[in-house]
Amino acid sequence: MKDTYDFGLVGLGVMGRNFILNVADKGFSAFGNDLDAEKVNALIAEGGNTHKVNASTDAKVFVEALAKPRKIMLLVPAGKIVDAIIEGLLPLLDKDDIIIDGGNSFFTDTDRREAYLAGKGIHFFGAGVSGGAKGARLGPSIMPGGNREAYQHVKPIFEAVSAKYKGEPCVAYLGPKSAGNYVKMVHNGIEYGLMQLTSEIYDLLKKGGNFNNDELHETYSKWNAGRLQSFLVQITSEIFAQDDDLEAGKLVDKILDKAKQKGTGKWTSQNAMDLGIPVPSIDIAVSMREISALKEERITADKLYDRPTVEHMNKASIEKLTEEALYFSFIITYAQGLHQLADASAEYGYELQIAEIAKIWRAGCIIRAELLADITTAFNANKKLSNLLLSPSFVEKVQNTVASARELVAYAAKNGIPVPGLSNSLTYFDAYTSARLPLNLIQAQRDYFGSHTYERLDREGVFHTEWEQ
Ligand code: 6PG
């Protein structure tokens, strides 16, 4: 049994167990490790007879079972536990062994761990894994970053287990250090944005078009067969069809409207602020989860203020407007997230290939969407493209749908339906595509009250004026 297993995995929760069984399905031998004997036994029971899978609660037995250089993936919650596991493994490892953190670790933690382990001759990868439990079992999108040479040892396994888009694996070496975790973080930021948008469109169809759950199910299913085809639109259509198993009616109507979060969307927003890259469709998605959490205050405030009576729209009209507005705002959200990646790449030295990232998001991950095929093409056509909105291939798509976004934002404002994701996407578009913004006035104000200086349109240099007071 010693030195023979191709792959090791620590953390046999649902994700870990599914991932290791996926590895074994592809013909690699795999060894699992977890402190919980029940999880170890469950894995052996599930895969032990049919696959070359084994497991132990003992870290020494686990490490000794692996072929060198050892490839050990951690699928555990982000945070201190990752450091604790690394410390436990370290004395058992040899030079050039590889540890891969498959969780949603914060990227600066990955940088710290990578530097620490490099000093000990161990390679460390931060590899975002997207696709949930089902993805882990059947094919996730994997976003690895770390040492390029060491990746060659991991590559055959990751390419085999990852999702495939038209036969191409949804995994690629993304860059050094925390590149993989960073990309996964922004993936999640985009995920927050797309989820917020699909929920606003649901609200518009329900309040503005009187759509019932069956009609919502049909509409989202129809959309999923068109240019909006995506995992999130698909599961949304299925959610509207789900009966409540406790009472009569559909489950969606019984779910408390407070959305939780584990932090990756917030990190995306926070880091975008640090970089100075605007991602308002993601920012507002985080804020909306925060507003949703204020349920009790919302109930009180609801009673204090009148809201307009909603003027209903004809079903066919609102369906057409919402389809176009959703497509428009999906594009804007991807544009913002990818812009952040391009900028972060320069700032942190990741050397990210945006086309490569869009390519590995086409299947397996939560934000997979037909649109990503076009996005991949756009970034392949211009490797230096900073923002999707500058790609000639996207001008028509945006131009043809923005009018519906305008109409719906105006309609929603007039009727008191909150659509902050949609309106932030529209405002971002209007601002990003304006050659002249009124921020000359802000510069004048700054110079007026604080002598902060300004530049001029018509001549070089930095100016200050003694404003007449
Ligand atoms: C994925 C998901 C996953 C994350 C969920 C939940 O790509 O498979 O992004 O990593 O756990 O998005 O995140 P929140 O709890 O923050 O909504």
Short mmCIF file of C-alpha atoms and ligand atoms in Angstrom, two decimals:
data_model
loop_
_atom_site.label_atom_id
_atom_site.label_comp_id
_atom_site.label_asym_id
_atom_site.label_seq_id
_atom_site.Cartn_x
_atom_site.Cartn_y
_atom_site.Cartn_z
CA MET A 1 0.00 0.00 0.00
CA LYS A 2 2.95 2.36 0.61
CA ASP A 3 3.90 5.00 -1.98
CA THR A 4 1.32 3.87 -4.45
CA TYR A 5 -1.73 6.11 -4.43
CA ASP A 6 -1.88 8.84 -7.10
CA PHE A 7 -3.84 11.40 -5.14
CA GLY A 8 -4.60 12.30 -1.53
CA LEU A 9 -7.52 14.26 -0.19
CA VAL A 10 -7.97 15.70 3.30
CA GLY A 11 -11.51 16.54 4.41
CA LEU A 12 -14.11 13.93 3.55
CA GLY A 13 -17.22 16.09 3.86
CA VAL A 14 -19.68 16.04 0.96
CA MET A 15 -17.36 18.01 -1.36
CA GLY A 16 -14.27 15.99 -0.45
CA ARG A 17 -15.96 12.60 -0.74
CA ASN A 18 -17.48 13.53 -4.08
CA PHE A 19 -14.20 14.90 -5.42
CA ILE A 20 -12.18 11.85 -4.43
CA LEU A 21 -14.76 9.50 -5.98
CA ASN A 22 -14.59 11.59 -9.14
CA VAL A 23 -10.77 11.19 -9.17
CA ALA A 24 -11.17 7.43 -8.71
CA ASP A 25 -13.81 7.26 -11.47
CA LYS A 26 -11.18 8.56 -13.86
CA GLY A 27 -8.86 5.66 -13.08
CA PHE A 28 -6.54 7.27 -10.53
CA SER A 29 -6.00 5.65 -7.18
CA ALA A 30 -6.93 7.95 -4.33
CA PHE A 31 -6.51 7.99 -0.57
CA GLY A 32 -8.65 10.06 1.79
CA ASN A 33 -8.02 11.42 5.25
CA ASP A 34 -10.37 12.82 7.86
CA LEU A 35 -10.31 12.88 11.65
CA ASP A 36 -13.88 11.62 11.64
CA ALA A 37 -13.86 7.81 11.45
CA GLU A 38 -17.46 7.78 10.22
CA LYS A 39 -16.49 9.79 7.14
CA VAL A 40 -13.49 7.54 6.50
CA ASN A 41 -15.67 4.44 6.74
CA ALA A 42 -18.37 6.00 4.57
CA LEU A 43 -15.85 6.63 1.80
CA ILE A 44 -14.45 3.10 1.97
CA ALA A 45 -18.00 1.69 1.95
CA GLU A 46 -19.00 3.81 -1.04
CA GLY A 47 -15.91 3.43 -3.20
CA GLY A 48 -13.71 0.75 -1.70
CA ASN A 49 -15.07 -2.19 -3.68
CA THR A 50 -15.55 -0.58 -7.05
CA HIS A 51 -12.66 1.91 -7.15
CA LYS A 52 -9.07 2.07 -6.01
CA VAL A 53 -10.03 4.20 -3.04
CA ASN A 54 -8.91 3.92 0.53
CA ALA A 55 -8.91 6.19 3.57
CA SER A 56 -7.59 6.56 7.09
CA THR A 57 -8.03 8.83 10.09
CA ASP A 58 -4.26 8.62 10.61
CA ALA A 59 -2.31 11.35 8.81
CA LYS A 60 0.89 9.24 8.81
CA VAL A 61 -0.81 6.26 7.18
CA PHE A 62 -2.38 8.66 4.70
CA VAL A 63 0.86 10.43 3.73
CA GLU A 64 2.85 7.18 3.47
CA ALA A 65 0.27 5.70 1.14
CA LEU A 66 0.87 8.40 -1.49
CA ALA A 67 3.26 8.20 -4.46
CA LYS A 68 5.93 10.94 -4.64
CA PRO A 69 5.81 13.78 -5.30
CA ARG A 70 2.69 13.57 -3.18
CA LYS A 71 -0.34 15.44 -4.37
CA ILE A 72 -2.55 16.30 -1.42
CA MET A 73 -5.70 18.31 -1.82
CA LEU A 74 -7.47 19.95 1.13
CA LEU A 75 -11.23 20.36 0.87
CA VAL A 76 -12.00 21.97 4.21
CA PRO A 77 -13.58 25.29 5.21
CA ALA A 78 -11.37 28.34 4.70
CA GLY A 79 -9.60 29.76 7.73
CA LYS A 80 -7.42 28.52 10.56
CA ILE A 81 -8.20 24.87 9.88
CA VAL A 82 -6.17 25.08 6.65
CA ASP A 83 -3.10 26.22 8.63
CA ALA A 84 -3.69 23.52 11.25
CA ILE A 85 -3.82 20.77 8.62
CA ILE A 86 -0.70 22.09 6.90
CA GLU A 87 1.17 22.06 10.23
CA GLY A 88 0.02 18.49 10.85
CA LEU A 89 1.18 17.30 7.43
CA LEU A 90 4.49 19.18 7.27
CA PRO A 91 6.67 16.83 9.35
CA LEU A 92 5.46 13.90 7.24
CA LEU A 93 6.15 15.42 3.82
CA ASP A 94 9.21 15.37 1.56
CA LYS A 95 10.70 18.06 -0.64
CA ASP A 96 8.66 18.76 -3.80
CA ASP A 97 5.45 17.35 -2.39
CA ILE A 98 2.40 19.37 -3.37
CA ILE A 99 -0.45 20.68 -1.21
CA ILE A 100 -3.54 22.04 -2.96
CA ASP A 101 -6.09 24.11 -1.06
CA GLY A 102 -9.40 23.58 -2.85
CA GLY A 103 -11.43 25.84 -0.54
CA ASN A 104 -12.44 29.49 -0.81
CA SER A 105 -9.42 30.80 1.08
CA PHE A 106 -8.75 34.53 1.08
CA PHE A 107 -6.04 35.17 -1.48
CA THR A 108 -3.58 36.85 0.88
CA ASP A 109 -3.75 33.76 3.12
CA THR A 110 -2.77 31.70 0.08
CA ASP A 111 0.19 34.02 -0.63
CA ARG A 112 1.34 33.68 2.96
CA ARG A 113 1.05 29.87 2.90
CA GLU A 114 2.72 29.60 -0.48
CA ALA A 115 5.74 31.62 0.67
CA TYR A 116 5.97 29.73 3.95
CA LEU A 117 5.83 26.32 2.29
CA ALA A 118 8.16 27.30 -0.57
CA GLY A 119 10.74 27.96 2.17
CA LYS A 120 10.35 24.33 3.19
CA GLY A 121 10.56 22.94 -0.35
CA ILE A 122 6.83 22.18 -0.55
CA HIS A 123 4.66 23.49 -3.40
CA PHE A 124 1.38 25.09 -2.43
CA PHE A 125 -1.57 25.66 -4.76
CA GLY A 126 -4.71 27.64 -4.15
CA ALA A 127 -7.23 26.01 -6.46
CA GLY A 128 -10.76 27.32 -6.47
CA VAL A 129 -13.28 24.57 -7.15
CA SER A 130 -16.71 25.56 -8.37
CA GLY A 131 -19.84 23.58 -9.02
CA GLY A 132 -21.10 22.56 -5.61
CA ALA A 133 -21.42 18.96 -4.44
CA LYS A 134 -22.72 17.70 -7.77
CA GLY A 135 -19.93 19.45 -9.64
CA ALA A 136 -17.30 17.88 -7.39
CA ARG A 137 -18.69 14.44 -8.20
CA LEU A 138 -19.36 14.84 -11.91
CA GLY A 139 -17.00 17.57 -13.06
CA PRO A 140 -16.26 20.95 -11.48
CA SER A 141 -14.50 23.95 -12.93
CA ILE A 142 -11.09 24.16 -11.25
CA MET A 143 -9.02 27.34 -10.95
CA PRO A 144 -5.47 26.47 -9.86
CA GLY A 145 -2.64 28.90 -9.13
CA GLY A 146 0.87 28.22 -7.86
CA ASN A 147 4.17 26.96 -9.19
CA ARG A 148 3.95 26.33 -12.95
CA GLU A 149 6.37 23.37 -13.03
CA ALA A 150 4.76 21.63 -10.07
CA TYR A 151 1.39 21.99 -11.80
CA GLN A 152 2.51 19.45 -14.39
CA HIS A 153 2.13 16.73 -11.73
CA VAL A 154 -1.42 17.76 -10.93
CA LYS A 155 -2.52 18.57 -14.46
CA PRO A 156 -3.46 15.06 -15.69
CA ILE A 157 -5.68 14.45 -12.66
CA PHE A 158 -7.37 17.86 -12.75
CA GLU A 159 -7.94 17.67 -16.50
CA ALA A 160 -9.53 14.24 -16.10
CA VAL A 161 -11.87 15.19 -13.26
CA SER A 162 -12.90 18.66 -14.42
CA ALA A 163 -16.07 19.46 -16.33
CA LYS A 164 -15.73 19.44 -20.12
CA TYR A 165 -17.07 22.04 -22.52
CA LYS A 166 -17.29 20.48 -25.99
CA GLY A 167 -14.52 18.11 -24.92
CA GLU A 168 -12.23 20.81 -23.50
CA PRO A 169 -11.38 20.56 -19.79
CA CYS A 170 -12.60 23.35 -17.52
CA VAL A 171 -9.29 23.72 -15.74
CA ALA A 172 -6.09 25.55 -16.64
CA TYR A 173 -2.99 26.74 -14.88
CA LEU A 174 -3.91 30.36 -14.15
CA GLY A 175 -0.80 31.93 -12.69
CA PRO A 176 1.60 32.06 -9.74
CA LYS A 177 0.86 32.45 -6.03
CA SER A 178 -2.79 33.15 -5.21
CA ALA A 179 -3.94 33.59 -8.84
CA GLY A 180 -6.33 30.62 -8.54
CA ASN A 181 -7.96 31.78 -5.32
CA TYR A 182 -8.24 35.31 -6.63
CA VAL A 183 -9.98 34.15 -9.80
CA LYS A 184 -12.35 31.99 -7.74
CA MET A 185 -13.11 34.97 -5.48
CA VAL A 186 -14.10 37.11 -8.48
CA HIS A 187 -16.06 34.16 -9.90
CA ASN A 188 -18.09 34.29 -6.70
CA GLY A 189 -18.47 38.08 -6.92
CA ILE A 190 -19.92 37.65 -10.42
CA GLU A 191 -22.09 34.83 -9.03
CA TYR A 192 -23.52 37.24 -6.42
CA GLY A 193 -24.25 39.79 -9.18
CA LEU A 194 -26.00 37.30 -11.47
CA MET A 195 -28.06 35.90 -8.58
CA GLN A 196 -29.18 39.38 -7.55
CA LEU A 197 -30.20 40.15 -11.14
CA THR A 198 -32.19 36.93 -11.57
CA SER A 199 -34.04 37.70 -8.34
CA GLU A 200 -34.88 41.27 -9.43
CA ILE A 201 -36.22 40.00 -12.75
CA TYR A 202 -38.36 37.50 -10.82
CA ASP A 203 -39.75 40.40 -8.74
CA LEU A 204 -40.54 42.43 -11.88
CA LEU A 205 -42.30 39.50 -13.56
CA LYS A 206 -44.24 38.69 -10.41
CA LYS A 207 -45.24 42.20 -9.31
CA GLY A 208 -45.26 43.93 -12.68
CA GLY A 209 -46.57 41.13 -14.89
CA ASN A 210 -48.59 39.08 -12.37
CA PHE A 211 -46.64 35.93 -13.28
CA ASN A 212 -47.43 32.95 -11.08
CA ASN A 213 -44.86 30.27 -10.26
CA ASP A 214 -45.86 28.07 -13.19
CA GLU A 215 -45.44 30.98 -15.58
CA LEU A 216 -42.12 31.89 -13.97
CA HIS A 217 -40.98 28.30 -14.37
CA GLU A 218 -41.96 28.33 -18.04
CA THR A 219 -40.38 31.71 -18.71
CA TYR A 220 -37.03 30.87 -17.12
CA SER A 221 -37.04 27.46 -18.86
CA LYS A 222 -37.65 29.13 -22.20
CA TRP A 223 -34.84 31.60 -21.51
CA ASN A 224 -32.55 28.77 -20.60
CA ALA A 225 -33.03 27.39 -24.09
CA GLY A 226 -31.89 30.70 -25.63
CA ARG A 227 -29.03 33.16 -25.26
CA LEU A 228 -29.55 33.35 -21.48
CA GLN A 229 -28.67 29.66 -21.16
CA SER A 230 -26.84 29.32 -17.88
CA PHE A 231 -26.75 27.22 -14.75
CA LEU A 232 -28.34 29.97 -12.63
CA VAL A 233 -31.24 30.53 -15.05
CA GLN A 234 -31.73 26.76 -15.29
CA ILE A 235 -31.89 26.18 -11.51
CA THR A 236 -34.11 29.25 -11.13
CA SER A 237 -36.65 27.70 -13.50
CA GLU A 238 -36.52 24.46 -11.51
CA ILE A 239 -36.93 26.30 -8.20
CA PHE A 240 -40.29 27.75 -9.33
CA ALA A 241 -41.57 24.23 -10.01
CA GLN A 242 -40.62 22.77 -6.65
CA ASP A 243 -43.57 21.87 -4.41
CA ASP A 244 -43.33 22.50 -0.68
CA ASP A 245 -42.99 19.17 1.09
CA LEU A 246 -44.49 20.48 4.36
CA GLU A 247 -47.59 22.31 3.15
CA ALA A 248 -49.55 23.02 0.00
CA GLY A 249 -48.00 25.44 -2.47
CA LYS A 250 -44.58 26.06 -3.94
CA LEU A 251 -41.52 26.02 -1.72
CA VAL A 252 -40.08 29.29 -3.05
CA ASP A 253 -42.96 31.25 -1.49
CA LYS A 254 -42.24 29.84 1.97
CA ILE A 255 -38.55 30.69 2.10
CA LEU A 256 -37.52 33.55 4.39
CA ASP A 257 -36.22 36.49 2.33
CA LYS A 258 -32.92 36.91 4.21
CA ALA A 259 -29.91 35.90 2.10
CA LYS A 260 -26.80 34.69 3.90
CA GLN A 261 -23.21 34.94 2.69
CA LYS A 262 -19.88 33.40 3.47
CA GLY A 263 -17.82 36.40 2.38
CA THR A 264 -16.37 35.81 -1.08
CA GLY A 265 -18.66 38.36 -2.76
CA LYS A 266 -17.81 40.93 -0.11
CA TRP A 267 -14.08 40.25 -0.57
CA THR A 268 -14.47 40.83 -4.32
CA SER A 269 -16.07 44.21 -3.67
CA GLN A 270 -13.58 45.19 -0.99
CA ASN A 271 -10.60 44.31 -3.16
CA ALA A 272 -12.10 46.05 -6.18
CA MET A 273 -12.25 49.20 -4.05
CA ASP A 274 -8.60 48.71 -3.09
CA LEU A 275 -7.65 48.35 -6.74
CA GLY A 276 -9.82 51.29 -7.81
CA ILE A 277 -11.86 49.19 -10.23
CA PRO A 278 -15.62 49.83 -10.32
CA VAL A 279 -17.79 46.72 -9.88
CA PRO A 280 -21.11 48.29 -8.82
CA SER A 281 -23.24 45.33 -9.96
CA ILE A 282 -21.29 43.16 -7.52
CA ASP A 283 -21.19 45.79 -4.74
CA ILE A 284 -24.95 46.17 -4.77
CA ALA A 285 -25.47 42.42 -4.71
CA VAL A 286 -23.52 42.31 -1.45
CA SER A 287 -25.46 45.30 -0.07
CA MET A 288 -28.77 43.69 -1.00
CA ARG A 289 -27.90 40.59 1.03
CA GLU A 290 -27.18 42.99 3.90
CA ILE A 291 -30.49 44.84 3.41
CA SER A 292 -32.30 41.51 3.22
CA ALA A 293 -30.86 40.58 6.60
CA LEU A 294 -32.60 43.62 8.18
CA LYS A 295 -35.95 41.84 7.97
CA GLU A 296 -37.42 43.17 11.22
CA GLU A 297 -36.49 46.78 10.40
CA ARG A 298 -37.86 46.35 6.89
CA ILE A 299 -41.18 45.19 8.32
CA THR A 300 -41.36 48.28 10.55
CA ALA A 301 -40.34 50.65 7.75
CA ASP A 302 -42.84 49.05 5.35
CA LYS A 303 -45.64 50.25 7.60
CA LEU A 304 -44.31 53.83 7.77
CA TYR A 305 -44.27 54.64 4.07
CA ASP A 306 -46.76 54.38 1.26
CA ARG A 307 -45.61 52.87 -1.99
CA PRO A 308 -47.11 53.38 -5.41
CA THR A 309 -49.75 50.96 -6.60
CA VAL A 310 -48.08 48.87 -9.25
CA GLU A 311 -49.37 49.49 -12.75
CA HIS A 312 -49.35 46.10 -14.39
CA MET A 313 -47.68 45.49 -17.70
CA ASN A 314 -48.88 43.18 -20.38
CA LYS A 315 -47.28 39.75 -19.88
CA ALA A 316 -45.74 39.48 -23.34
CA SER A 317 -44.22 42.97 -23.10
CA ILE A 318 -42.67 42.50 -19.69
CA GLU A 319 -41.35 39.08 -20.67
CA LYS A 320 -39.56 40.57 -23.66
CA LEU A 321 -38.20 43.51 -21.65
CA THR A 322 -36.95 41.34 -18.80
CA GLU A 323 -35.23 38.87 -21.14
CA GLU A 324 -33.35 41.69 -22.83
CA ALA A 325 -32.55 43.50 -19.58
CA LEU A 326 -31.27 40.31 -17.97
CA TYR A 327 -29.03 39.58 -20.94
CA PHE A 328 -27.76 43.18 -20.88
CA SER A 329 -27.05 43.16 -17.15
CA PHE A 330 -25.41 39.71 -17.24
CA ILE A 331 -22.97 41.10 -19.82
CA ILE A 332 -22.29 44.16 -17.66
CA THR A 333 -21.65 42.02 -14.58
CA TYR A 334 -19.18 39.74 -16.39
CA ALA A 335 -17.54 42.87 -17.85
CA GLN A 336 -16.97 44.31 -14.37
CA GLY A 337 -15.63 41.09 -12.85
CA LEU A 338 -13.27 40.45 -15.77
CA HIS A 339 -12.09 44.07 -15.66
CA GLN A 340 -11.20 43.52 -12.01
CA LEU A 341 -9.26 40.38 -12.95
CA ALA A 342 -7.31 42.20 -15.65
CA ASP A 343 -6.35 44.92 -13.21
CA ALA A 344 -5.54 42.54 -10.35
CA SER A 345 -3.33 40.58 -12.72
CA ALA A 346 -1.15 43.63 -13.31
CA GLU A 347 -1.20 44.62 -9.64
CA TYR A 348 -0.32 41.21 -8.21
CA GLY A 349 1.78 39.85 -11.09
CA TYR A 350 -0.59 36.96 -11.89
CA GLU A 351 -0.21 37.24 -15.67
CA LEU A 352 -3.80 36.09 -16.08
CA GLN A 353 -5.12 35.21 -19.52
CA ILE A 354 -8.73 36.40 -19.36
CA ALA A 355 -9.72 34.28 -22.38
CA GLU A 356 -8.41 31.20 -20.58
CA ILE A 357 -10.49 32.06 -17.49
CA ALA A 358 -13.69 32.63 -19.47
CA LYS A 359 -12.96 29.33 -21.22
CA ILE A 360 -12.76 27.28 -18.02
CA TRP A 361 -15.96 28.90 -16.74
CA ARG A 362 -17.97 27.63 -19.73
CA ALA A 363 -18.91 24.43 -17.88
CA GLY A 364 -18.87 23.02 -14.37
CA CYS A 365 -18.99 26.23 -12.35
CA ILE A 366 -21.92 28.14 -10.88
CA ILE A 367 -21.61 31.05 -13.35
CA ARG A 368 -21.38 28.83 -16.42
CA ALA A 369 -23.36 30.35 -19.25
CA GLU A 370 -23.57 30.25 -23.01
CA LEU A 371 -22.46 33.87 -22.97
CA LEU A 372 -19.00 32.77 -21.81
CA ALA A 373 -18.31 31.22 -25.21
CA ASP A 374 -18.71 34.69 -26.77
CA ILE A 375 -16.68 36.25 -23.97
CA THR A 376 -13.87 33.74 -24.60
CA THR A 377 -13.91 34.63 -28.30
CA ALA A 378 -13.78 38.36 -27.52
CA PHE A 379 -10.73 38.03 -25.23
CA ASN A 380 -9.03 35.63 -27.65
CA ALA A 381 -9.45 38.19 -30.42
CA ASN A 382 -7.77 40.84 -28.26
CA LYS A 383 -5.56 39.48 -25.48
CA LYS A 384 -5.08 43.02 -24.12
CA LEU A 385 -8.79 43.86 -23.90
CA SER A 386 -9.33 45.58 -20.55
CA ASN A 387 -13.11 45.70 -20.59
CA LEU A 388 -15.60 43.54 -22.48
CA LEU A 389 -17.58 46.67 -23.40
CA LEU A 390 -14.65 47.72 -25.58
CA SER A 391 -14.87 44.55 -27.66
CA PRO A 392 -16.43 45.25 -31.09
CA SER A 393 -18.17 41.86 -30.89
CA PHE A 394 -20.18 43.00 -27.86
CA VAL A 395 -21.33 46.40 -29.07
CA GLU A 396 -24.35 45.08 -30.92
CA LYS A 397 -25.41 42.72 -28.12
CA VAL A 398 -25.36 45.61 -25.64
CA GLN A 399 -26.79 48.19 -28.02
CA ASN A 400 -29.75 45.94 -28.84
CA THR A 401 -30.72 45.29 -25.23
CA VAL A 402 -29.93 48.47 -23.30
CA ALA A 403 -33.23 50.16 -24.23
CA SER A 404 -35.15 47.43 -22.37
CA ALA A 405 -32.95 47.91 -19.31
CA ARG A 406 -33.76 51.63 -19.42
CA GLU A 407 -37.48 51.01 -19.77
CA LEU A 408 -37.54 48.54 -16.89
CA VAL A 409 -35.44 50.67 -14.54
CA ALA A 410 -37.78 53.62 -15.18
CA TYR A 411 -40.84 51.40 -14.74
CA ALA A 412 -39.46 49.90 -11.52
CA ALA A 413 -38.62 53.33 -10.07
CA LYS A 414 -42.09 54.63 -10.85
CA ASN A 415 -43.75 51.60 -9.32
CA GLY A 416 -41.57 51.23 -6.24
CA ILE A 417 -39.98 47.91 -7.17
CA PRO A 418 -36.32 47.76 -6.07
CA VAL A 419 -34.02 46.80 -8.94
CA PRO A 420 -30.61 48.02 -7.74
CA GLY A 421 -28.62 45.39 -9.67
CA LEU A 422 -30.29 46.31 -12.89
CA SER A 423 -30.05 50.05 -12.32
CA ASN A 424 -26.42 49.84 -11.17
CA SER A 425 -25.60 47.85 -14.31
CA LEU A 426 -27.33 50.46 -16.46
CA THR A 427 -25.68 53.37 -14.67
CA TYR A 428 -22.28 51.71 -14.93
CA PHE A 429 -22.86 51.33 -18.66
CA ASP A 430 -23.97 54.94 -19.08
CA ALA A 431 -21.02 56.25 -17.08
CA TYR A 432 -18.39 53.97 -18.63
CA THR A 433 -19.54 54.93 -22.12
CA SER A 434 -19.64 58.70 -21.43
CA ALA A 435 -16.71 60.62 -22.86
CA ARG A 436 -17.54 63.48 -20.51
CA LEU A 437 -18.78 63.07 -16.94
CA PRO A 438 -19.64 65.88 -14.52
CA LEU A 439 -16.68 65.09 -12.30
CA ASN A 440 -14.94 68.24 -13.45
CA LEU A 441 -17.22 69.85 -10.86
CA ILE A 442 -15.91 67.54 -8.13
CA GLN A 443 -12.37 68.57 -9.02
CA ALA A 444 -13.42 72.23 -8.83
CA GLN A 445 -15.01 71.66 -5.42
CA ARG A 446 -11.92 69.84 -4.15
CA ASP A 447 -9.72 72.66 -5.29
CA TYR A 448 -12.14 75.25 -3.87
CA PHE A 449 -12.24 73.92 -0.34
CA GLY A 450 -8.92 72.16 -0.06
CA SER A 451 -6.56 73.45 -2.74
CA HIS A 452 -6.36 69.88 -4.04
CA THR A 453 -5.56 71.14 -7.56
CA TYR A 454 -7.01 70.04 -10.90
CA GLU A 455 -5.90 69.30 -14.45
CA ARG A 456 -7.31 71.04 -17.52
CA LEU A 457 -8.72 69.79 -20.79
CA ASP A 458 -6.85 72.32 -22.89
CA ARG A 459 -3.31 72.34 -21.49
CA GLU A 460 -0.82 70.16 -19.61
CA GLY A 461 0.02 70.65 -15.98
CA VAL A 462 -1.53 70.85 -12.53
CA PHE A 463 -3.50 73.96 -11.59
CA HIS A 464 -4.85 75.67 -8.52
CA THR A 465 -7.18 78.64 -8.44
CA GLU A 466 -7.85 81.15 -5.69
CA TRP A 467 -11.62 80.81 -6.01
CA GLU A 468 -13.58 84.02 -5.47
CA GLN A 469 -15.44 83.52 -2.23
C1 6PG B 1 -19.14 27.57 -6.13
C2 6PG B 1 -19.74 28.45 -5.06
C3 6PG B 1 -19.33 28.09 -3.68
C4 6PG B 1 -19.94 28.94 -2.55
C5 6PG B 1 -21.33 29.42 -2.76
C6 6PG B 1 -21.99 29.99 -1.52
O1 6PG B 1 -18.50 28.16 -6.99
O2 6PG B 1 -19.32 26.35 -6.12
O3 6PG B 1 -19.32 29.76 -5.28
O4 6PG B 1 -17.94 28.19 -3.61
O5 6PG B 1 -19.90 28.14 -1.43
O6 6PG B 1 -21.34 30.40 -3.71
O7 6PG B 1 -21.48 31.26 -1.24
P1 6PG B 1 -22.23 32.25 -0.26
O8 6PG B 1 -22.57 31.45 0.97
O9 6PG B 1 -21.29 33.35 0.03
O10 6PG B 1 -23.46 32.68 -1.00
#
